[in-house]
Short mmCIF file of C-alpha atoms and ligand atoms in Angstrom, two decimals:
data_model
loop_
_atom_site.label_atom_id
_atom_site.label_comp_id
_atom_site.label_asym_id
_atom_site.label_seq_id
_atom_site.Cartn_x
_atom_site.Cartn_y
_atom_site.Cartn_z
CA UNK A 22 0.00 0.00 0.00
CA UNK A 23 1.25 3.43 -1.06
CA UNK A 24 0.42 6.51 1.41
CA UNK A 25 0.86 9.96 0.61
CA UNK A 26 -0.19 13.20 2.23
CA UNK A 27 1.39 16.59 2.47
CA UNK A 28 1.62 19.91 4.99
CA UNK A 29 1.68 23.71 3.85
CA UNK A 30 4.68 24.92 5.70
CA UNK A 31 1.97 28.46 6.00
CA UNK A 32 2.88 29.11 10.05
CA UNK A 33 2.93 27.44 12.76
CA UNK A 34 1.49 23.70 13.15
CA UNK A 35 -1.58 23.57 15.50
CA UNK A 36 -3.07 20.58 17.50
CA UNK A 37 -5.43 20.47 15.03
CA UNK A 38 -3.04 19.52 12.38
CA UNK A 39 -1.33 17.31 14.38
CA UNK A 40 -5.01 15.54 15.48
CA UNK A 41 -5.99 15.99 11.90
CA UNK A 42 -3.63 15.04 9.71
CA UNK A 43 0.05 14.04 10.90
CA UNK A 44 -0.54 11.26 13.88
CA UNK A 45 -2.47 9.37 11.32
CA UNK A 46 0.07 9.72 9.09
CA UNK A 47 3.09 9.46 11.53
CA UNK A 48 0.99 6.14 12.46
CA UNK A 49 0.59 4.79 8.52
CA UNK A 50 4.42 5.03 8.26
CA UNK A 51 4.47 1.49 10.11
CA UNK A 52 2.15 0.18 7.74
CA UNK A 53 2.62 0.80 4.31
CA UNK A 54 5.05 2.33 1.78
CA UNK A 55 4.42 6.31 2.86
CA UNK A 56 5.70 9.54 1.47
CA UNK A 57 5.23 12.80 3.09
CA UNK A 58 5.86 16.36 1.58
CA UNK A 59 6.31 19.68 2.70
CA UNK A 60 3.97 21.72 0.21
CA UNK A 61 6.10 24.59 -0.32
CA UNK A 62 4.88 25.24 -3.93
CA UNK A 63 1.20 25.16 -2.62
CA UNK A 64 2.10 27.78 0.15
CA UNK A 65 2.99 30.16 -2.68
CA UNK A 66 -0.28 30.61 -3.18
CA UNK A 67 -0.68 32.61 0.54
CA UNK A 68 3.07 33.45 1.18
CA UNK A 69 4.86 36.11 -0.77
CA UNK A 70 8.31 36.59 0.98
CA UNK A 71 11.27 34.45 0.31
CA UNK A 72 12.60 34.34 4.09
CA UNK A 73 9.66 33.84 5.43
CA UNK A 74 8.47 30.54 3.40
CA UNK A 75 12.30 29.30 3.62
CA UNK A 76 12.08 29.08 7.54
CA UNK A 77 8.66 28.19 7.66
CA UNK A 78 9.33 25.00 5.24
CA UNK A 79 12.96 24.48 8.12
CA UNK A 80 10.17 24.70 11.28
CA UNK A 81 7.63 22.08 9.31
CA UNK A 82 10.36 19.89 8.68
CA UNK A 83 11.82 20.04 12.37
CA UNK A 84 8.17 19.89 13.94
CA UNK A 85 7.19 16.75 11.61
CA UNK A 86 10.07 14.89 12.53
CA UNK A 87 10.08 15.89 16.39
CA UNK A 88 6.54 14.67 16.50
CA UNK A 89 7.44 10.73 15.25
CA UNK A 90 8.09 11.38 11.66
CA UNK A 91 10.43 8.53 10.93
CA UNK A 92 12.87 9.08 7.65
CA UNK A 93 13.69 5.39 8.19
CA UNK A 94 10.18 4.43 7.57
CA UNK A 95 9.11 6.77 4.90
CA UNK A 96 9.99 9.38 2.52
CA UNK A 97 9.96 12.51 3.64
CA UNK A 98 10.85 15.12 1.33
CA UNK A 99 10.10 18.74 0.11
CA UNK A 100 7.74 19.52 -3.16
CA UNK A 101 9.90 22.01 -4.67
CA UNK A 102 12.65 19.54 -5.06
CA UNK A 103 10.68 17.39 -7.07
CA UNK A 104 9.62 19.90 -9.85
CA UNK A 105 7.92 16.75 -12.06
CA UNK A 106 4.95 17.73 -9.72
CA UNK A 107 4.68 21.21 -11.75
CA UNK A 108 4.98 19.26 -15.19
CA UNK A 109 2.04 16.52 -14.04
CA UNK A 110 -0.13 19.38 -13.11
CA UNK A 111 -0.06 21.09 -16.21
CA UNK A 112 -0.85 17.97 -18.17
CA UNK A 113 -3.46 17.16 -15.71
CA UNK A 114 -4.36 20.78 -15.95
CA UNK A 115 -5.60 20.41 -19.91
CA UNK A 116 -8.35 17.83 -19.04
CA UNK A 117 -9.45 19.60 -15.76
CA UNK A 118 -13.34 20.86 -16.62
CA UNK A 119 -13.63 24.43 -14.78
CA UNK A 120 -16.44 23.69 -13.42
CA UNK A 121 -15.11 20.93 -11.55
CA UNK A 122 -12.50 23.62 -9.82
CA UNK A 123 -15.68 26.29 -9.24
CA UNK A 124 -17.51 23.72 -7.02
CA UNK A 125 -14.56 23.13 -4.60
CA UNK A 126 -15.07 25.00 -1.42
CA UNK A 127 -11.67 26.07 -0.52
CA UNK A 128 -10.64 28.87 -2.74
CA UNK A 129 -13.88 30.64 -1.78
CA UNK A 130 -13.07 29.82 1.91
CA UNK A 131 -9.45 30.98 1.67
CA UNK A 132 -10.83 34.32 0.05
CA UNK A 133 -13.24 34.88 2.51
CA UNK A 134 -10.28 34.49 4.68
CA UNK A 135 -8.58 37.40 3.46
CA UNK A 136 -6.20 35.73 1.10
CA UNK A 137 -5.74 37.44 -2.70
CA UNK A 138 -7.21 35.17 -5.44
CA UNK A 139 -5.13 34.05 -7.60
CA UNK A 140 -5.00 31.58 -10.65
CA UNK A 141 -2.49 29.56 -8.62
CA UNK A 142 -4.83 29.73 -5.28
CA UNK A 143 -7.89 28.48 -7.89
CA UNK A 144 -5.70 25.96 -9.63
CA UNK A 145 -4.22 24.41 -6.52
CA UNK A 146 -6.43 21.66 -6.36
CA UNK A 147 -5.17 20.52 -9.76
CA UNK A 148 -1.33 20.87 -8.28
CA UNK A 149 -2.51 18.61 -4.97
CA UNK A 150 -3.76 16.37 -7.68
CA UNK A 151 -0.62 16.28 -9.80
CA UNK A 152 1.38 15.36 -6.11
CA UNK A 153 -0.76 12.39 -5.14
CA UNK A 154 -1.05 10.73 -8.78
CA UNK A 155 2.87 11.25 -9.30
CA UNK A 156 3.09 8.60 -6.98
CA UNK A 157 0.47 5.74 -7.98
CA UNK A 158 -1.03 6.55 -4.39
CA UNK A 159 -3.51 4.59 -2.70
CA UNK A 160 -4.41 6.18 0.64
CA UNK A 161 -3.90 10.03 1.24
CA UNK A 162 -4.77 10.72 5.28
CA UNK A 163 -5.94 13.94 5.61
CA UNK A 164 -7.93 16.32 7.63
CA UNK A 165 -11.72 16.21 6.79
CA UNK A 166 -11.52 19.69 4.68
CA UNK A 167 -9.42 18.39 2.20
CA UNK A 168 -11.48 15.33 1.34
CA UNK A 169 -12.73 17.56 -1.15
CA UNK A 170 -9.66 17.91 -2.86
CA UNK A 171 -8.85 13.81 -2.98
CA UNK A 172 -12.21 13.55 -4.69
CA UNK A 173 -11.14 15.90 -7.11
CA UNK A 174 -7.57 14.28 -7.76
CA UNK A 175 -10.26 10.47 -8.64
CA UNK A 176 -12.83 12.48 -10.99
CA UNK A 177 -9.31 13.84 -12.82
CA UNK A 178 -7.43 10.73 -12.86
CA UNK A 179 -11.00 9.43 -14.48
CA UNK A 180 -10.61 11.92 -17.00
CA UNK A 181 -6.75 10.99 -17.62
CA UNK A 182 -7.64 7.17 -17.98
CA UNK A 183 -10.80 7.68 -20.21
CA UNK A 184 -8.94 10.44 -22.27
CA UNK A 185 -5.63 8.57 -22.68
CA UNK A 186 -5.67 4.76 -21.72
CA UNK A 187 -7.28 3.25 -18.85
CA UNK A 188 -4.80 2.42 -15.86
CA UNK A 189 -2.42 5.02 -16.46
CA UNK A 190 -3.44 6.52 -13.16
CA UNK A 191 -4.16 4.96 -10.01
CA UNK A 192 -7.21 6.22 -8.30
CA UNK A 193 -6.04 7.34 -4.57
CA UNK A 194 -8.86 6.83 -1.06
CA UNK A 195 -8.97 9.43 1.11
CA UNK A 196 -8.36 8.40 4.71
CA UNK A 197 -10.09 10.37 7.51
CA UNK A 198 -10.35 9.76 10.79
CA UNK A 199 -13.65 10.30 12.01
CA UNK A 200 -12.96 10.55 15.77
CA UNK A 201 -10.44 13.83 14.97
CA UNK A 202 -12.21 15.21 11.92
CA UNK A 203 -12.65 18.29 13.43
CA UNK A 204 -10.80 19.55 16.52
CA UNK A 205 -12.29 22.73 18.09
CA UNK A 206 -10.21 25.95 18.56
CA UNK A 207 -10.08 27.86 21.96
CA UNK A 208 -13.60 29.38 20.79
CA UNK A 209 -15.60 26.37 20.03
CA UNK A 210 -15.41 26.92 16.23
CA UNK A 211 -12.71 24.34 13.74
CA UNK A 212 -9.43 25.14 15.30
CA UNK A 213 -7.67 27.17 12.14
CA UNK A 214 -4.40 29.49 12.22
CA UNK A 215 -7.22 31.95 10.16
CA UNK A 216 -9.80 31.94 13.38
CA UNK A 217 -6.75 33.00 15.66
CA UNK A 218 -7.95 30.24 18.12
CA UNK A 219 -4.99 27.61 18.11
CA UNK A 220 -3.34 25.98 20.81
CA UNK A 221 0.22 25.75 19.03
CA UNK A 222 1.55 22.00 18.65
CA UNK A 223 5.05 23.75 20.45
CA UNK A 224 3.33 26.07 22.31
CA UNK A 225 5.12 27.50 25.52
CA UNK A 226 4.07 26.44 28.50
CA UNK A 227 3.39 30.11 29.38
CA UNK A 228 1.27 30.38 26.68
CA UNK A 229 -0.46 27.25 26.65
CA UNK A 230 -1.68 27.90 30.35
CA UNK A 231 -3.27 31.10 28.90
CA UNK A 232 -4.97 29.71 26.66
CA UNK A 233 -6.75 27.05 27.65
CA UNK A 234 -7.42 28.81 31.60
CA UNK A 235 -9.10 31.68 29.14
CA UNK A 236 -11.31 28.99 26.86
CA UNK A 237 -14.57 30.49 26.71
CA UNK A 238 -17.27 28.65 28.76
CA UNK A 239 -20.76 29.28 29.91
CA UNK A 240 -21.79 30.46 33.55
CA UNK A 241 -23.19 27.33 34.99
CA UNK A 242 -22.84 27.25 38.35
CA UNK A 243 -19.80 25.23 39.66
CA UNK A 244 -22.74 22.89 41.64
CA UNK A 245 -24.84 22.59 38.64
CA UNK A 246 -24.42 19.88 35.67
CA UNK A 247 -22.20 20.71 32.84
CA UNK A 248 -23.52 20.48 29.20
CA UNK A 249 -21.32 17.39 27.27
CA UNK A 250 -21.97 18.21 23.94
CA UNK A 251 -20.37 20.54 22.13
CA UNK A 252 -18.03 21.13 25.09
CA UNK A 253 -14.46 22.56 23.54
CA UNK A 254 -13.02 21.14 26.70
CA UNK A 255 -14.10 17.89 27.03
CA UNK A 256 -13.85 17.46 23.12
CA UNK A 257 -9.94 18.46 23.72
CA UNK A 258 -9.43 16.35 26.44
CA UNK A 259 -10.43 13.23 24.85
CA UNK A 260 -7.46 14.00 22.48
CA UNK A 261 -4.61 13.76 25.05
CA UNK A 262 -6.01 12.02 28.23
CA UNK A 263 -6.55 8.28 28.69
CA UNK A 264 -10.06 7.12 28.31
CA UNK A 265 -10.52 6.74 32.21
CA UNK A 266 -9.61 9.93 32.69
CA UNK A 267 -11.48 11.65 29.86
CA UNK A 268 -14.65 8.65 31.21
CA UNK A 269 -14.18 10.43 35.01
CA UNK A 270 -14.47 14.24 33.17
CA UNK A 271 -17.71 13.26 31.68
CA UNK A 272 -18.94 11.70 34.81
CA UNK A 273 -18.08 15.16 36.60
CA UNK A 274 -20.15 17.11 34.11
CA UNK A 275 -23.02 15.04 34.43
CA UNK A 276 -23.00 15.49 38.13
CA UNK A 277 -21.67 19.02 38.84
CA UNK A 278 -20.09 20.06 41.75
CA UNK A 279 -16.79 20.74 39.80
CA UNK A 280 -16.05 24.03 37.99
CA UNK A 281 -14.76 25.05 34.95
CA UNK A 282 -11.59 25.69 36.23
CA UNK A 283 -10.73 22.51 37.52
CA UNK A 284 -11.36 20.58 33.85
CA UNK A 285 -8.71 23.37 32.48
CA UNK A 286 -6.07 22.41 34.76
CA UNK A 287 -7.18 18.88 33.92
CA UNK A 288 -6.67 19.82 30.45
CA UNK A 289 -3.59 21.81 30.93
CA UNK A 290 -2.06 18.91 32.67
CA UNK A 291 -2.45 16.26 29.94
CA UNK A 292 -1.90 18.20 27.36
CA UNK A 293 1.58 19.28 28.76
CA UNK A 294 2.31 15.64 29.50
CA UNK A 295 1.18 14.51 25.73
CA UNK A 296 3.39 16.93 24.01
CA UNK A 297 6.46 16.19 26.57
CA UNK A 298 7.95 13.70 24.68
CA UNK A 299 7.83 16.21 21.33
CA UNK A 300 9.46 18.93 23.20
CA UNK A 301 12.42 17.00 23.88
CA UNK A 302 12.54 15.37 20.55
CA UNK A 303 12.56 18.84 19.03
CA UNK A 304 15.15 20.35 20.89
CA UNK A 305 17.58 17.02 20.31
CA UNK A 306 16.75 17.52 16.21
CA UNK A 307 17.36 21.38 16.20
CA UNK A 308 20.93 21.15 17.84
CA UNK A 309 21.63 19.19 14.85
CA UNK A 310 21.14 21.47 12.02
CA UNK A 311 22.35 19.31 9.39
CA UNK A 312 20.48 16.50 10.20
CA UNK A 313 17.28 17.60 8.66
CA UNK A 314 19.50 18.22 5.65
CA UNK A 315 20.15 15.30 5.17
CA UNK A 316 16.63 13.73 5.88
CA UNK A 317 15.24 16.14 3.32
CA UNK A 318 18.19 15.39 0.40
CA UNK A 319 17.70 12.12 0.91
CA UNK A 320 13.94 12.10 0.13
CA UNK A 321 14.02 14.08 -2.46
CA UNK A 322 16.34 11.70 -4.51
CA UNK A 323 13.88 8.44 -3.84
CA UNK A 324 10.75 10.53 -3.93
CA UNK A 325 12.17 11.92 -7.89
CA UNK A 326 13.18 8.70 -8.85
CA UNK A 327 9.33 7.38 -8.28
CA UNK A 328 8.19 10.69 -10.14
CA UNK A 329 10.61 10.72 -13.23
CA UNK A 330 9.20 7.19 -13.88
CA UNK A 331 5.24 8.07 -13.60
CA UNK A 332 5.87 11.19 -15.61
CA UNK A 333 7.82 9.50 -18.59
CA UNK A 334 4.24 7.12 -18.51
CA UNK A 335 2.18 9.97 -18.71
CA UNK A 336 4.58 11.88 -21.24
CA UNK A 337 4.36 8.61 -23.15
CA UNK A 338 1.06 8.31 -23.29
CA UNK A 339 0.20 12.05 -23.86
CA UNK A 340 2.81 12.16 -26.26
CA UNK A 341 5.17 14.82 -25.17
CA UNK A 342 8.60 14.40 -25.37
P1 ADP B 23 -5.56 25.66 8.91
O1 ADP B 23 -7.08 25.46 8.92
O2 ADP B 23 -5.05 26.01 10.26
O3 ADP B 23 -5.14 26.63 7.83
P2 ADP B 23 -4.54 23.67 7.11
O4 ADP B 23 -5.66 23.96 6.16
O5 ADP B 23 -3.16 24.10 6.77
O6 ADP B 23 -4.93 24.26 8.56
O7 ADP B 23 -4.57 22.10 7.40
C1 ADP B 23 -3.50 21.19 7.32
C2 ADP B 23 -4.00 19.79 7.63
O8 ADP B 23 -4.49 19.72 8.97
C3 ADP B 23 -5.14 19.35 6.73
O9 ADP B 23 -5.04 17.95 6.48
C4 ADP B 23 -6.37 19.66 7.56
O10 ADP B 23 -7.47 18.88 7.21
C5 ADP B 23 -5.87 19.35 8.98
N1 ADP B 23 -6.57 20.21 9.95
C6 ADP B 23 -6.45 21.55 10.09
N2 ADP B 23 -7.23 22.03 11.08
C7 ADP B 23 -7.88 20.95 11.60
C8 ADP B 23 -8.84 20.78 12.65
N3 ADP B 23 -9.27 21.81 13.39
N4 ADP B 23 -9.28 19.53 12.90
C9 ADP B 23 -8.84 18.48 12.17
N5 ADP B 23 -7.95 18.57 11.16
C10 ADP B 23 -7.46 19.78 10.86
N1 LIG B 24 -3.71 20.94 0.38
C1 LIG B 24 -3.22 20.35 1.61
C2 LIG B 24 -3.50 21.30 2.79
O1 LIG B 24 -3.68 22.48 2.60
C3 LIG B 24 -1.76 20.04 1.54
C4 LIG B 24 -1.47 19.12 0.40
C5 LIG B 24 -0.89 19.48 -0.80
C6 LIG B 24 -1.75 17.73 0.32
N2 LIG B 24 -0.78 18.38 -1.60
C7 LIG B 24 -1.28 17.30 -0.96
C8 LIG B 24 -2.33 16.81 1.21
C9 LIG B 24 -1.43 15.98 -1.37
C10 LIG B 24 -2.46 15.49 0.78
C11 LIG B 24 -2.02 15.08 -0.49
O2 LIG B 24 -3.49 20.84 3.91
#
């Protein structure tokens, strides 16, 4: 089984990336034959300073790894140095109906959002297409929002294989996990770096302490039951505490007599004690500037060598070249 997913190195990671998107992944690694990018040419689309998406793409690839990423167990390389992607898309590009781009939700989202449109920013789904067929993919884990996009990637591989020869492209699954599909922000709402309501996946423990004592809650008396559903805190909890404990924080809700404050320092604590393990794995990588380097020059050579060989198929068959 071939896996494939990628991260825009566009700021900081959140917990909602890491619940998203990257534990599956980091957790596929052991069973399948995975490759995992840093979408740097994607983040174009939003980032317009050289610098800035440079370090960004260095704190992705330091987080990823820190967090479990294993280069021993997959390839883990950045998009930009595999430029076949750019050459896929563009053939992919040619058979793409418009209106198949005009229904996806994202580039209205990301406009609403403040972002300038662009023809890259509308096209982008036809890039994320080009990097999952470039590797005969057959699971892509991904946050629910970008299931979307993975639907997308099928209805234009479909295209490609009725157009020029049927099996040329693999048709790729999207793989989300239901239990994390959406992790709530400090304000209830999707956690998203554009709502400003993120706990940071390296958050300081300053910081962190802020945040979640100042989650918003309701003024239920601390005697009084606590609603369950739709509680940011419990929802959060469930994420980093072991199912006793998160079992004996719904039990307390039901029956009141503990207040808000307690579950945050119930929540502060396990997150903290999750994350540990990161923290130290992070500082160990950074002192060691080269090694990510490495990691990165490594994958790029074995992820190119797998897309020089499904481009010369496609070039083949589209005749180009
Ligand atoms: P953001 O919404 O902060 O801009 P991205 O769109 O860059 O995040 O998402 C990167 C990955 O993380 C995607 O696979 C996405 O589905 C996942 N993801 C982001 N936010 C969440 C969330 N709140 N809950 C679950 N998955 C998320
Ligand atoms: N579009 C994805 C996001 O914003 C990142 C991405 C780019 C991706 N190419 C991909 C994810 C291919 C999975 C597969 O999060």
């Amino acid at each position: 089984m071939r896996i494939l997913s990628g991260l825009q190195p566009s700021g900081r990671l959140h917990i909602g990336n890491y619940f998203g998107m990257m534990q599956a992944a980091i957790h596929l690694q052991e069973e399948g034959d995975a490759y995992y990018f840093i979408a740097d040419y994607h983040s174009l689309t939003s980032i317009h300073d050289g610098k800035l998406l440079r370090s960004h793409v260095r704190d992705l690839a330091i987080d990823f790894l820190a967090c479990g990423l294993d280069p021993a167990k997959c390839v883990f390389f950045r998009q930009s140095d595999v430029p076949e992607h750019c050459e896929l898309s563009w053939v992919l590009s040619t058979v793409t109906p418009m209106g198949l781009l005009e229904r996806c939700h994202s580039y209205k989202d990301k406009i609403a959002n403040g972002i300038k449109p662009s023809h890259g920013l509308f096209a982008y789904p036809v890039l994320m297409a080009a990097d999952i067929l470039i590797y005969d993919a057959d699971v892509v884990p991904v946050g629910r929002d970008q299931k979307q996009h993975v639907e997308v990637t099928r209805d234009i591989a479909i295209k490609m294989n009725e157009t020029f020869g049927e099996g040329l492209l693999k048709l790729p699954t999207p793989r989300i996990r239901e239990d994390t599909a959406v992790v709530p922000g400090l304000d209830g709402q999707k956690m998203s770096k554009s709502y400003h309501n993120t706990i940071q996946l390296f958050e300081e423990p300053a910081a962190l302490k802020k945040k979640i004592m100042g989650i918003k809650t309701d003024s239920t008396p601390v005697e009084a039951p606590k609603a369950v559903e739709g509680s940011s805190i419990l929802a959060l909890y469930k994420l980093v505490a072991s199912p006793a404990d998160y079992d004996r924080m719904v039990q307390d809700h039901l029956n009141g007599g503990v207040g808000y404050g307690d579950f945050k320092k119930r929540l502060l604590q396990a997150t903290s004690d999750f994350f540990a393990p990161f923290h130290e794995k992070r500082a160990a990588i950074t002192a060691d500037p080269a090694y990510v380097d490495r990691v990165l020059a490594e994958g790029a050579e074995k992820a190119r060598a797998v897309a020089r060989k499904t481009l010369a198929r496609v070039r083949e068959a589209v005749g180009l070249g």
